[in-house]
Tab-separated table of C-alpha atoms (C1' of nucleotides) in Angstrom:
chain	number	residue	atom	x	y	z
A	240	MET	CA	3.692	14.111	-36.236
A	241	ALA	CA	6.734	16.196	-36.893
A	242	PHE	CA	8.897	14.750	-34.153
A	243	LEU	CA	8.497	11.326	-35.672
A	244	THR	CA	9.196	12.345	-39.227
A	245	SER	CA	11.739	9.753	-40.105
A	246	SER	CA	15.235	11.018	-40.640
A	247	PRO	CA	15.690	12.890	-43.926
A	248	LEU	CA	15.965	10.037	-46.335
A	249	PRO	CA	19.521	9.567	-47.568
A	250	LYS	CA	18.942	10.567	-51.154
A	251	ARG	CA	17.933	13.885	-52.657
A	252	ALA	CA	19.065	16.971	-50.774
A	253	PRO	CA	16.349	17.906	-48.290
A	254	ILE	CA	14.795	21.092	-49.591
A	255	PRO	CA	15.212	23.675	-46.824
A	256	THR	CA	11.520	24.512	-46.569
A	257	ALA	CA	11.148	27.561	-44.368
A	258	PRO	CA	9.857	26.582	-40.913
A	259	ALA	CA	7.342	29.410	-41.061
A	260	LEU	CA	6.195	29.375	-37.467
A	261	SER	CA	5.216	32.957	-37.108
A	262	TRP	CA	2.259	33.586	-39.298
A	263	ARG	CA	0.037	36.154	-40.901
A	264	MET	CA	-2.233	36.034	-37.928
A	265	ILE	CA	-1.760	39.390	-36.321
A	266	ARG	CA	-3.422	42.287	-38.061
A	267	ALA	CA	-1.005	45.112	-38.583
A	268	ASP	CA	-3.636	47.473	-39.976
A	269	GLY	CA	-2.883	50.958	-38.757
A	270	ARG	CA	-1.518	50.165	-35.328
A	271	PRO	CA	1.863	51.259	-33.981
A	272	ALA	CA	4.634	48.945	-35.149
A	273	ASN	CA	6.058	48.237	-31.713
A	274	VAL	CA	2.703	47.180	-30.315
A	275	VAL	CA	2.181	44.848	-33.225
A	276	ALA	CA	5.669	43.412	-32.830
A	277	PHE	CA	5.018	42.760	-29.165
A	278	GLU	CA	1.741	41.008	-29.857
A	279	GLU	CA	3.404	38.978	-32.524
A	280	SER	CA	6.074	37.596	-30.270
A	281	VAL	CA	3.636	36.767	-27.512
A	282	VAL	CA	1.306	35.020	-29.919
A	283	ALA	CA	4.225	33.147	-31.449
A	284	PHE	CA	5.135	31.914	-27.991
A	285	PHE	CA	1.676	30.554	-27.353
A	286	LEU	CA	1.403	29.089	-30.818
A	287	GLU	CA	4.457	27.070	-30.099
A	288	ALA	CA	3.219	25.954	-26.720
A	289	ALA	CA	-0.067	24.982	-28.348
A	290	GLU	CA	1.793	22.889	-30.802
A	291	ILE	CA	3.447	20.854	-28.042
A	292	LEU	CA	0.111	20.235	-26.421
A	293	GLY	CA	-1.773	19.659	-29.620
A	294	VAL	CA	-4.173	22.541	-29.198
A	295	PRO	CA	-5.656	24.439	-32.157
A	296	LYS	CA	-3.780	27.518	-33.260
A	297	SER	CA	-6.751	29.790	-33.112
A	298	LEU	CA	-7.044	29.206	-29.386
A	299	ALA	CA	-3.423	30.019	-28.871
A	300	ALA	CA	-3.678	33.165	-30.915
A	301	ILE	CA	-6.735	34.395	-29.087
A	302	TYR	CA	-5.227	33.739	-25.709
A	303	GLY	CA	-2.083	35.361	-26.966
A	304	VAL	CA	-3.532	38.718	-27.941
A	305	ILE	CA	-5.479	38.907	-24.733
A	306	PHE	CA	-2.390	38.040	-22.759
A	307	ALA	CA	-0.454	40.693	-24.627
A	308	SER	CA	-2.914	43.405	-23.794
A	309	PRO	CA	-2.539	45.356	-20.552
A	310	GLU	CA	-6.273	46.028	-20.479
A	311	PRO	CA	-8.985	43.423	-20.881
A	312	LEU	CA	-10.280	43.060	-24.416
A	313	SER	CA	-13.748	42.686	-25.834
A	314	PHE	CA	-14.789	40.253	-28.516
A	315	SER	CA	-14.485	42.868	-31.205
A	316	GLU	CA	-11.118	44.069	-30.021
A	317	VAL	CA	-9.813	40.540	-30.296
A	318	GLN	CA	-11.317	40.395	-33.730
A	319	GLU	CA	-9.594	43.614	-34.767
A	320	ARG	CA	-6.238	42.225	-33.745
A	321	LEU	CA	-6.479	38.802	-35.315
A	322	ASP	CA	-7.004	37.659	-38.841
A	323	ILE	CA	-9.487	34.990	-37.881
A	324	SER	CA	-13.169	34.566	-38.604
A	325	ALA	CA	-15.739	35.763	-36.098
A	326	GLY	CA	-16.978	32.216	-35.738
A	327	SER	CA	-13.617	30.928	-34.612
A	328	ILE	CA	-13.221	33.774	-32.190
A	329	SER	CA	-16.581	33.128	-30.666
A	330	GLN	CA	-15.888	29.440	-30.205
A	331	GLY	CA	-12.368	30.081	-29.098
A	332	LEU	CA	-13.441	32.488	-26.416
A	333	ARG	CA	-16.022	30.038	-25.186
A	334	VAL	CA	-13.559	27.197	-24.866
A	335	LEU	CA	-10.968	29.392	-23.215
A	336	ARG	CA	-13.552	30.525	-20.687
A	337	GLU	CA	-14.715	26.987	-19.975
A	338	VAL	CA	-11.170	25.943	-19.390
A	339	ASN	CA	-10.460	28.886	-17.094
A	340	ALA	CA	-7.796	30.320	-19.315
A	341	LEU	CA	-9.722	33.582	-19.405
A	342	LYS	CA	-11.509	35.577	-16.781
A	343	VAL	CA	-14.560	37.588	-17.696
A	344	VAL	CA	-14.434	41.153	-16.479
A	345	PRO	CA	-17.919	42.603	-16.368
A	346	ASN	CA	-17.786	45.793	-18.391
A	347	SER	CA	-18.635	48.931	-16.446
A	348	ASP	CA	-20.490	50.622	-19.289
A	349	SER	CA	-22.191	48.564	-21.976
A	350	LYS	CA	-23.164	44.973	-21.322
A	351	ARG	CA	-20.502	43.433	-23.562
A	352	GLU	CA	-18.054	41.326	-21.639
A	353	LEU	CA	-14.341	41.920	-21.469
A	354	PHE	CA	-11.740	39.192	-21.241
A	355	GLU	CA	-8.442	39.072	-19.446
A	356	PRO	CA	-6.012	36.210	-19.060
A	357	ASP	CA	-6.247	34.116	-15.945
A	358	LEU	CA	-2.646	33.879	-14.881
A	359	GLU	CA	-3.445	30.919	-12.649
A	360	LEU	CA	-2.262	28.591	-15.331
A	361	ARG	CA	-2.160	25.893	-12.715
A	362	LYS	CA	-5.849	25.248	-13.133
A	363	LEU	CA	-5.451	25.193	-16.863
A	364	ILE	CA	-2.755	22.578	-16.743
A	365	ALA	CA	-4.630	20.505	-14.223
A	366	HIS	CA	-7.609	20.502	-16.525
A	367	TYR	CA	-5.429	19.422	-19.387
A	368	LEU	CA	-3.864	16.584	-17.478
A	369	GLU	CA	-7.174	15.360	-16.165
A	370	GLN	CA	-9.011	15.426	-19.428
A	371	ARG	CA	-6.299	14.214	-21.662
A	372	VAL	CA	-4.099	11.958	-19.623
A	373	GLU	CA	-6.002	10.754	-16.605
A	374	LYS	CA	-9.069	9.768	-18.533
A	375	GLN	CA	-7.098	7.641	-20.946
A	376	LEU	CA	-5.081	6.041	-18.189
A	377	ASP	CA	-8.302	4.910	-16.616
A	378	SER	CA	-9.646	3.244	-19.695
A	379	GLY	CA	-6.230	1.694	-20.141
A	380	ARG	CA	-6.705	-0.183	-16.907
A	381	GLY	CA	-9.750	-1.887	-18.331
A	382	ARG	CA	-7.918	-2.759	-21.480
A	383	LEU	CA	-5.058	-4.321	-19.563
A	384	GLN	CA	-7.456	-6.598	-17.756
A	385	ALA	CA	-8.932	-7.619	-21.071
A	386	ILE	CA	-5.469	-8.420	-22.324
A	387	ALA	CA	-4.658	-10.449	-19.237
A	388	LYS	CA	-7.757	-12.572	-19.752
A	389	ALA	CA	-6.968	-13.072	-23.408
A	390	ILE	CA	-3.513	-14.529	-22.855
A	391	PRO	CA	-3.706	-18.211	-23.721
A	392	ASP	CA	-2.860	-19.832	-20.420
A	393	GLY	CA	-0.319	-22.568	-20.209
A	394	ALA	CA	3.254	-22.868	-19.052
A	395	ASP	CA	4.862	-23.108	-22.469
A	396	GLY	CA	7.345	-20.536	-23.659
A	397	SER	CA	4.906	-18.448	-25.623
A	398	SER	CA	2.479	-17.823	-22.809
A	399	LYS	CA	5.375	-17.026	-20.531
A	400	VAL	CA	6.761	-14.445	-22.906
A	401	LEU	CA	3.367	-12.854	-23.278
A	402	ARG	CA	2.814	-12.753	-19.555
A	403	THR	CA	6.177	-11.056	-19.163
A	404	ARG	CA	5.182	-8.433	-21.677
A	405	LEU	CA	1.880	-7.842	-20.015
A	406	LYS	CA	3.766	-7.315	-16.766
A	407	SER	CA	5.942	-4.733	-18.419
A	408	LEU	CA	2.894	-2.950	-19.753
A	409	GLN	CA	1.245	-2.974	-16.368
A	410	GLY	CA	4.423	-1.666	-14.872
A	411	TRP	CA	4.416	1.345	-17.156
A	412	HIS	CA	0.792	1.909	-16.657
A	413	ASP	CA	1.164	1.962	-12.911
A	414	LYS	CA	4.170	4.165	-13.168
A	415	SER	CA	2.308	6.670	-15.258
A	416	ARG	CA	-0.497	6.749	-12.777
A	417	ARG	CA	1.945	7.395	-9.994
A	418	VAL	CA	3.880	10.048	-11.853
A	419	LEU	CA	0.858	12.145	-12.671
A	420	PRO	CA	0.051	13.325	-9.150
A	421	MET	CA	3.704	14.096	-8.605
A	422	VAL	CA	3.799	16.239	-11.678
A	423	LYS	CA	0.762	18.043	-10.449
A	424	ALA	CA	2.403	18.599	-7.120
A	425	LEU	CA	5.603	19.828	-8.681
A	426	LEU	CA	3.756	22.310	-10.808
A	427	LYS	CA	2.031	23.632	-7.758
A	428	LEU	CA	5.302	24.560	-6.064
A	429	THR	CA	6.701	28.004	-6.753
A	430	SER	CA	3.200	28.609	-8.051
B	5	MET	CA	-8.824	18.075	-30.143
B	6	ALA	CA	-11.387	15.986	-28.416
B	7	PHE	CA	-10.596	17.006	-24.877
B	8	LEU	CA	-11.275	20.596	-25.748
B	9	THR	CA	-14.486	20.041	-27.618
B	10	SER	CA	-16.616	22.589	-25.925
B	11	SER	CA	-19.355	21.212	-23.733
B	12	PRO	CA	-22.249	19.780	-25.726
B	13	LEU	CA	-24.096	22.887	-26.692
B	14	PRO	CA	-27.239	23.284	-24.628
B	15	LYS	CA	-29.709	22.565	-27.413
B	16	ARG	CA	-30.325	19.351	-29.303
B	17	ALA	CA	-29.672	16.125	-27.414
B	18	PRO	CA	-26.076	15.062	-28.024
B	19	ILE	CA	-26.242	12.011	-30.264
B	20	PRO	CA	-24.445	9.207	-28.413
B	21	THR	CA	-22.056	8.462	-31.237
B	22	ALA	CA	-20.317	5.174	-30.578
B	23	PRO	CA	-16.715	5.764	-29.463
B	24	ALA	CA	-15.538	3.133	-31.939
B	25	LEU	CA	-11.980	2.843	-30.754
B	26	SER	CA	-11.287	-0.704	-31.769
B	27	TRP	CA	-11.142	-0.869	-35.509
B	28	ARG	CA	-11.088	-3.068	-38.522
B	29	MET	CA	-7.342	-3.127	-38.376
B	30	ILE	CA	-6.566	-6.659	-37.385
B	31	ARG	CA	-6.955	-9.236	-40.100
B	32	ALA	CA	-9.017	-12.161	-38.917
B	33	ASP	CA	-8.501	-14.161	-42.083
B	34	GLY	CA	-8.196	-17.794	-41.159
B	35	ARG	CA	-6.454	-17.457	-37.814
B	36	PRO	CA	-7.666	-18.905	-34.510
B	37	ALA	CA	-10.231	-16.662	-32.869
B	38	ASN	CA	-8.494	-16.415	-29.511
B	39	VAL	CA	-5.207	-15.300	-31.058
B	40	VAL	CA	-6.996	-12.639	-33.031
B	41	ALA	CA	-8.882	-11.488	-29.962
B	42	PHE	CA	-5.645	-11.203	-28.048
B	43	GLU	CA	-3.985	-9.183	-30.768
B	44	GLU	CA	-7.005	-6.973	-30.977
B	45	SER	CA	-6.929	-6.017	-27.347
B	46	VAL	CA	-3.215	-5.352	-27.358
B	47	VAL	CA	-3.477	-3.203	-30.446
B	48	ALA	CA	-6.435	-1.363	-28.968
B	49	PHE	CA	-4.316	-0.573	-25.936
B	50	PHE	CA	-1.550	0.912	-28.016
B	51	LEU	CA	-3.950	2.772	-30.244
B	52	GLU	CA	-5.284	4.512	-27.203
B	53	ALA	CA	-1.841	5.310	-25.887
B	54	ALA	CA	-0.927	6.637	-29.306
B	55	GLU	CA	-3.903	8.904	-29.194
B	56	ILE	CA	-2.747	10.493	-25.939
B	57	LEU	CA	0.668	11.115	-27.374
B	58	GLY	CA	-0.547	12.163	-30.784
B	59	VAL	CA	1.170	9.401	-32.688
B	60	PRO	CA	-0.237	7.962	-35.922
B	61	LYS	CA	-2.434	4.907	-35.568
B	62	SER	CA	-0.508	2.827	-38.029
B	63	LEU	CA	2.572	3.013	-35.813
B	64	ALA	CA	0.591	1.922	-32.807
B	65	ALA	CA	-0.950	-0.955	-34.686
B	66	ILE	CA	2.359	-2.183	-35.995
B	67	TYR	CA	4.002	-2.016	-32.616
B	68	GLY	CA	0.922	-3.686	-31.216
B	69	VAL	CA	0.987	-6.806	-33.337
B	70	ILE	CA	4.674	-7.231	-32.795
B	71	PHE	CA	4.235	-6.778	-29.086
B	72	ALA	CA	1.443	-9.323	-29.116
B	73	SER	CA	3.544	-11.957	-30.783
B	74	PRO	CA	5.683	-14.277	-28.664
B	75	GLU	CA	8.115	-14.701	-31.545
B	76	PRO	CA	9.680	-11.922	-33.563
B	77	LEU	CA	7.823	-11.085	-36.764
B	78	SER	CA	9.011	-10.344	-40.263
B	79	PHE	CA	7.746	-7.589	-42.480
B	80	SER	CA	5.391	-9.902	-44.276
B	81	GLU	CA	4.047	-11.404	-41.081
B	82	VAL	CA	3.171	-7.972	-39.858
B	83	GLN	CA	1.517	-7.349	-43.160
B	84	GLU	CA	-0.531	-10.518	-42.892
B	85	ARG	CA	-1.858	-9.475	-39.527
B	86	LEU	CA	-2.753	-5.879	-40.295
B	87	ASP	CA	-5.062	-4.313	-42.797
B	88	ILE	CA	-2.603	-1.614	-43.777
B	89	SER	CA	-0.759	-0.866	-46.992
B	90	ALA	CA	2.747	-2.155	-47.509
B	91	GLY	CA	3.969	1.411	-47.788
B	92	SER	CA	2.717	2.322	-44.347
B	93	ILE	CA	4.187	-0.782	-42.854
B	94	SER	CA	7.556	-0.096	-44.374
B	95	GLN	CA	7.616	3.462	-43.111
B	96	GLY	CA	6.168	2.454	-39.793
B	97	LEU	CA	8.815	-0.175	-39.203
B	98	ARG	CA	11.520	2.287	-40.094
B	99	VAL	CA	10.311	4.919	-37.666
B	100	LEU	CA	9.811	2.383	-34.903
B	101	ARG	CA	13.340	1.147	-35.385
B	102	GLU	CA	14.784	4.640	-35.400
B	103	VAL	CA	13.008	5.380	-32.188
B	104	ASN	CA	14.150	2.169	-30.562
B	105	ALA	CA	10.685	0.820	-30.107
B	106	LEU	CA	11.707	-2.267	-32.018
B	107	LYS	CA	14.776	-4.440	-31.967
B	108	VAL	CA	15.964	-6.135	-35.100
B	109	VAL	CA	16.647	-9.805	-34.669
B	110	PRO	CA	18.911	-11.037	-37.435
B	111	ASN	CA	17.159	-13.983	-38.981
B	112	SER	CA	19.074	-17.250	-38.794
B	113	ASP	CA	18.052	-18.501	-42.219
B	114	SER	CA	17.195	-16.056	-45.012
B	115	LYS	CA	18.443	-12.516	-44.751
B	116	ARG	CA	15.067	-10.933	-44.017
B	117	GLU	CA	15.049	-9.184	-40.698
B	118	LEU	CA	12.744	-10.018	-37.843
B	119	PHE	CA	11.367	-7.501	-35.385
B	120	GLU	CA	10.613	-7.800	-31.732
B	121	PRO	CA	9.483	-5.160	-29.288
B	122	ASP	CA	12.102	-3.407	-27.230
B	123	LEU	CA	10.618	-3.520	-23.777
B	124	GLU	CA	12.980	-0.803	-22.623
B	125	LEU	CA	10.264	1.721	-23.116
B	126	ARG	CA	12.323	4.104	-21.066
B	127	LYS	CA	14.425	4.994	-24.060
B	128	LEU	CA	11.313	5.458	-26.122
B	129	ILE	CA	9.797	7.871	-23.666
B	130	ALA	CA	13.031	9.743	-23.265
B	131	HIS	CA	13.181	10.192	-27.009
B	132	TYR	CA	9.639	11.456	-27.020
B	133	LEU	CA	10.249	13.956	-24.269
B	134	GLU	CA	13.448	15.191	-25.823
B	135	GLN	CA	12.134	15.613	-29.310
B	136	ARG	CA	8.752	16.917	-28.515
B	137	VAL	CA	9.022	18.790	-25.279
B	138	GLU	CA	12.625	19.718	-24.659
B	139	LYS	CA	13.195	21.088	-28.107
B	140	GLN	CA	10.199	23.369	-27.888
B	141	LEU	CA	11.092	24.507	-24.418
B	142	ASP	CA	14.435	25.596	-25.739
B	143	SER	CA	13.076	27.680	-28.541
B	144	GLY	CA	10.621	29.086	-26.037
B	145	ARG	CA	13.518	30.578	-24.149
B	146	GLY	CA	14.495	32.601	-27.181
B	147	ARG	CA	10.952	33.745	-27.681
B	148	LEU	CA	10.680	34.942	-24.111
B	149	GLN	CA	13.737	37.084	-24.535
B	150	ALA	CA	12.223	38.573	-27.655
B	151	ILE	CA	9.093	39.358	-25.714
B	152	ALA	CA	11.044	40.954	-22.927
B	153	LYS	CA	12.769	43.246	-25.365
B	154	ALA	CA	9.526	44.159	-27.044
B	155	ILE	CA	7.790	45.362	-23.884
B	156	PRO	CA	7.464	49.126	-24.191
B	157	ASP	CA	9.554	50.310	-21.263
B	158	GLY	CA	8.243	52.893	-18.885
B	159	ALA	CA	6.849	52.886	-15.387
B	160	ASP	CA	3.215	53.465	-16.285
B	161	GLY	CA	0.550	50.926	-15.429
B	162	SER	CA	0.520	49.189	-18.771
B	163	SER	CA	4.173	48.375	-18.904
B	164	LYS	CA	4.021	47.175	-15.345
B	165	VAL	CA	1.157	44.813	-16.073
B	166	LEU	CA	2.972	43.456	-19.061
B	167	ARG	CA	6.146	42.938	-17.138
B	168	THR	CA	4.199	41.023	-14.520
B	169	ARG	CA	2.744	38.790	-17.163
B	170	LEU	CA	6.106	38.162	-18.689
B	171	LYS	CA	7.326	37.154	-15.250
B	172	SER	CA	4.509	34.687	-14.930
B	173	LEU	CA	5.349	33.236	-18.298
B	174	GLN	CA	8.986	32.926	-17.397
B	175	GLY	CA	7.973	31.279	-14.185
B	176	TRP	CA	6.059	28.586	-15.974
B	177	HIS	CA	8.743	28.130	-18.490
B	178	ASP	CA	11.360	27.606	-15.825
B	179	LYS	CA	9.088	25.309	-13.943
B	180	SER	CA	8.533	23.167	-16.996
B	181	ARG	CA	12.228	22.943	-17.551
B	182	ARG	CA	12.739	21.838	-14.011
B	183	VAL	CA	9.924	19.337	-14.018
B	184	LEU	CA	11.141	17.509	-17.085
B	185	PRO	CA	14.262	15.979	-15.595
B	186	MET	CA	12.290	14.961	-12.561
B	187	VAL	CA	9.760	13.202	-14.690
B	188	LYS	CA	12.559	11.424	-16.439
B	189	ALA	CA	14.015	10.414	-13.118
B	190	LEU	CA	10.698	9.196	-11.816
B	191	LEU	CA	10.117	7.086	-14.874
B	192	LYS	CA	13.481	5.520	-14.395
B	193	LEU	CA	12.626	4.233	-10.936
B	194	THR	CA	11.006	0.824	-10.679
B	195	SER	CA	12.172	0.542	-14.266
C	127	DA	C1'	-39.913	50.388	-33.556
C	128	DC	C1'	-36.233	50.140	-36.751
C	129	DA	C1'	-31.632	50.104	-38.252
C	130	DA	C1'	-27.062	49.089	-37.308
C	131	DT	C1'	-23.756	46.661	-35.204
C	132	DG	C1'	-22.022	42.805	-32.339
C	133	DT	C1'	-22.198	37.660	-31.280
C	134	DT	C1'	-23.438	32.767	-31.786
C	135	DT	C1'	-24.323	28.646	-34.197
C	136	DC	C1'	-23.490	25.059	-37.381
C	137	DA	C1'	-23.141	23.144	-42.115
C	138	DA	C1'	-19.788	23.520	-45.674
C	139	DT	C1'	-15.012	24.173	-46.739
C	140	DT	C1'	-10.153	23.981	-46.121
C	141	DC	C1'	-6.031	22.226	-44.450
C	142	DA	C1'	-2.486	19.249	-42.428
C	143	DG	C1'	-1.061	15.060	-41.803
C	144	DA	C1'	-1.715	9.989	-42.413
C	145	DT	C1'	-2.392	6.505	-45.729
C	146	DT	C1'	-2.371	4.490	-50.108
C	147	DG	C1'	-0.836	2.934	-54.778
C	148	DA	C1'	2.089	2.204	-58.089
C	149	DA	C1'	6.643	2.818	-59.910
C	150	DC	C1'	11.006	1.570	-58.487
C	151	DC	C1'	14.783	-1.013	-56.182
C	152	DT	C1'	17.187	-5.219	-54.476
C	153	DA	C1'	18.208	-9.890	-53.336
C	154	DG	C1'	17.929	-14.479	-54.269
C	155	DA	C1'	16.408	-18.399	-57.679
C	156	DG	C1'	16.679	-20.448	-61.958
D	141	DC	C1'	21.865	-12.646	-66.707
D	142	DT	C1'	16.932	-12.389	-66.237
D	143	DC	C1'	12.942	-13.112	-63.647
D	144	DT	C1'	10.194	-12.715	-59.576
D	145	DA	C1'	8.741	-11.648	-55.081
D	146	DG	C1'	9.658	-8.840	-51.048
D	147	DG	C1'	10.527	-4.057	-49.736
D	148	DT	C1'	10.956	0.920	-50.295
D	149	DT	C1'	9.904	5.455	-51.865
D	150	DC	C1'	7.108	9.360	-52.736
D	151	DA	C1'	3.407	11.862	-55.203
D	152	DA	C1'	-1.503	11.588	-55.076
D	153	DT	C1'	-5.457	10.728	-52.246
D	154	DC	C1'	-8.095	10.429	-48.226
D	155	DT	C1'	-9.516	11.711	-43.556
D	156	DG	C1'	-10.451	14.056	-39.478
D	157	DA	C1'	-10.086	18.253	-37.312
D	158	DA	C1'	-9.872	23.352	-37.609
D	159	DT	C1'	-11.708	27.162	-39.798
D	160	DT	C1'	-14.845	29.802	-42.386
D	161	DG	C1'	-19.203	31.965	-43.961
D	162	DA	C1'	-23.550	33.076	-43.623
D	163	DA	C1'	-27.987	32.704	-41.404
D	164	DA	C1'	-29.965	33.445	-37.021
D	165	DC	C1'	-29.995	35.867	-32.799
D	166	DA	C1'	-28.864	39.783	-29.558
D	167	DT	C1'	-27.797	44.280	-28.203
D	168	DT	C1'	-27.299	49.214	-28.734
D	169	DG	C1'	-28.287	53.578	-30.786
D	170	DT	C1'	-31.763	56.772	-33.253
DNA sequence: ACAATGTTTCAATTCAGATTGAACCTAGAG
DNA sequence: CTCTAGGTTCAATCTGAATTGAAACATTGT
């Protein structure tokens, strides 16, 4: 986890390895340079966001190109724009649909579906918070009870210390549970 | 990323693979069963929390055993309790100190340091938010400007759509930036 | 109906990051 | 001063998750 990489150890000058965030992911092929540049910066933005949230790059890239396109894109158009295997694109599109990051626009001619970004990112974030955070918080509650039971009871110093710590843990747990809905609410404002 | 694993594909009954969160990580060796059980549940709790935050297990385990001990522990005591290489423990302790998850208690006799958990988790969380979230949000600002510049200007439909999307992105970006301090504030309450 | 092209699935591969192992320090003991 | 045990460092290895590749399946065009 990069943000925990311990401080550059004293010795030996830290080799300035290029951060290399942008990536050979957008296909330049024969398309106009400015369009490509635009796509690239949008994708870079989402790649970075994905990194914060711990979401696979391919998803970010796929969402990115679709977001960067004024018209909805088909599977194969996404494929043309990205240097990613068909398999990944297929899976990526599925996940993004399931998570409501993409809307499916039924194609007028031809039965192939078109995809456009769902700008209602609210839903997306809610999904994220529920799946990732809420679920874990719930199981945490169980674990805390287990811990409480396991504390050797007695009034000696040790047990007291441990009970204090448990309290602190419970405090944070509760706090987290209370903060979540507020975050949700805050995100809803200004929609 | 587990929470994005696309829904169990229609076909083929999803094998109910055991979640297996607890782990052979705590050394039972010759220690009293109830102490071990207690440690195990505390460590399990932190392992789970670590998973939400995307922090390496070894860190969680180390913090766990120290948290579970009424008295401060030395390097070698941590090592006795965990089934983890000395290297990992050394690095783990360093990171945890740097991040203020652990306090160093100067040992009365012998110069070896002892570690105890810093219950002021507030600092810890602040660090996390700053490093992981704030930093990225900042670089995001730059990226958004780049995007804005790259939008082909013109009043035709396409450019308009793109400008709308950029707006939406900026909206979310701003919102995130505004939510962060509030989260920090909320966590501070009830400390 | 057949060929060609587009899409899905999933086992095998690759990749990034965590963990180990062993050489290397350092502090205290003899 | 040398020896030893406790700690640290970092290149090599391992591990789990993301990605690929290719076989199956689907759709469109001839």
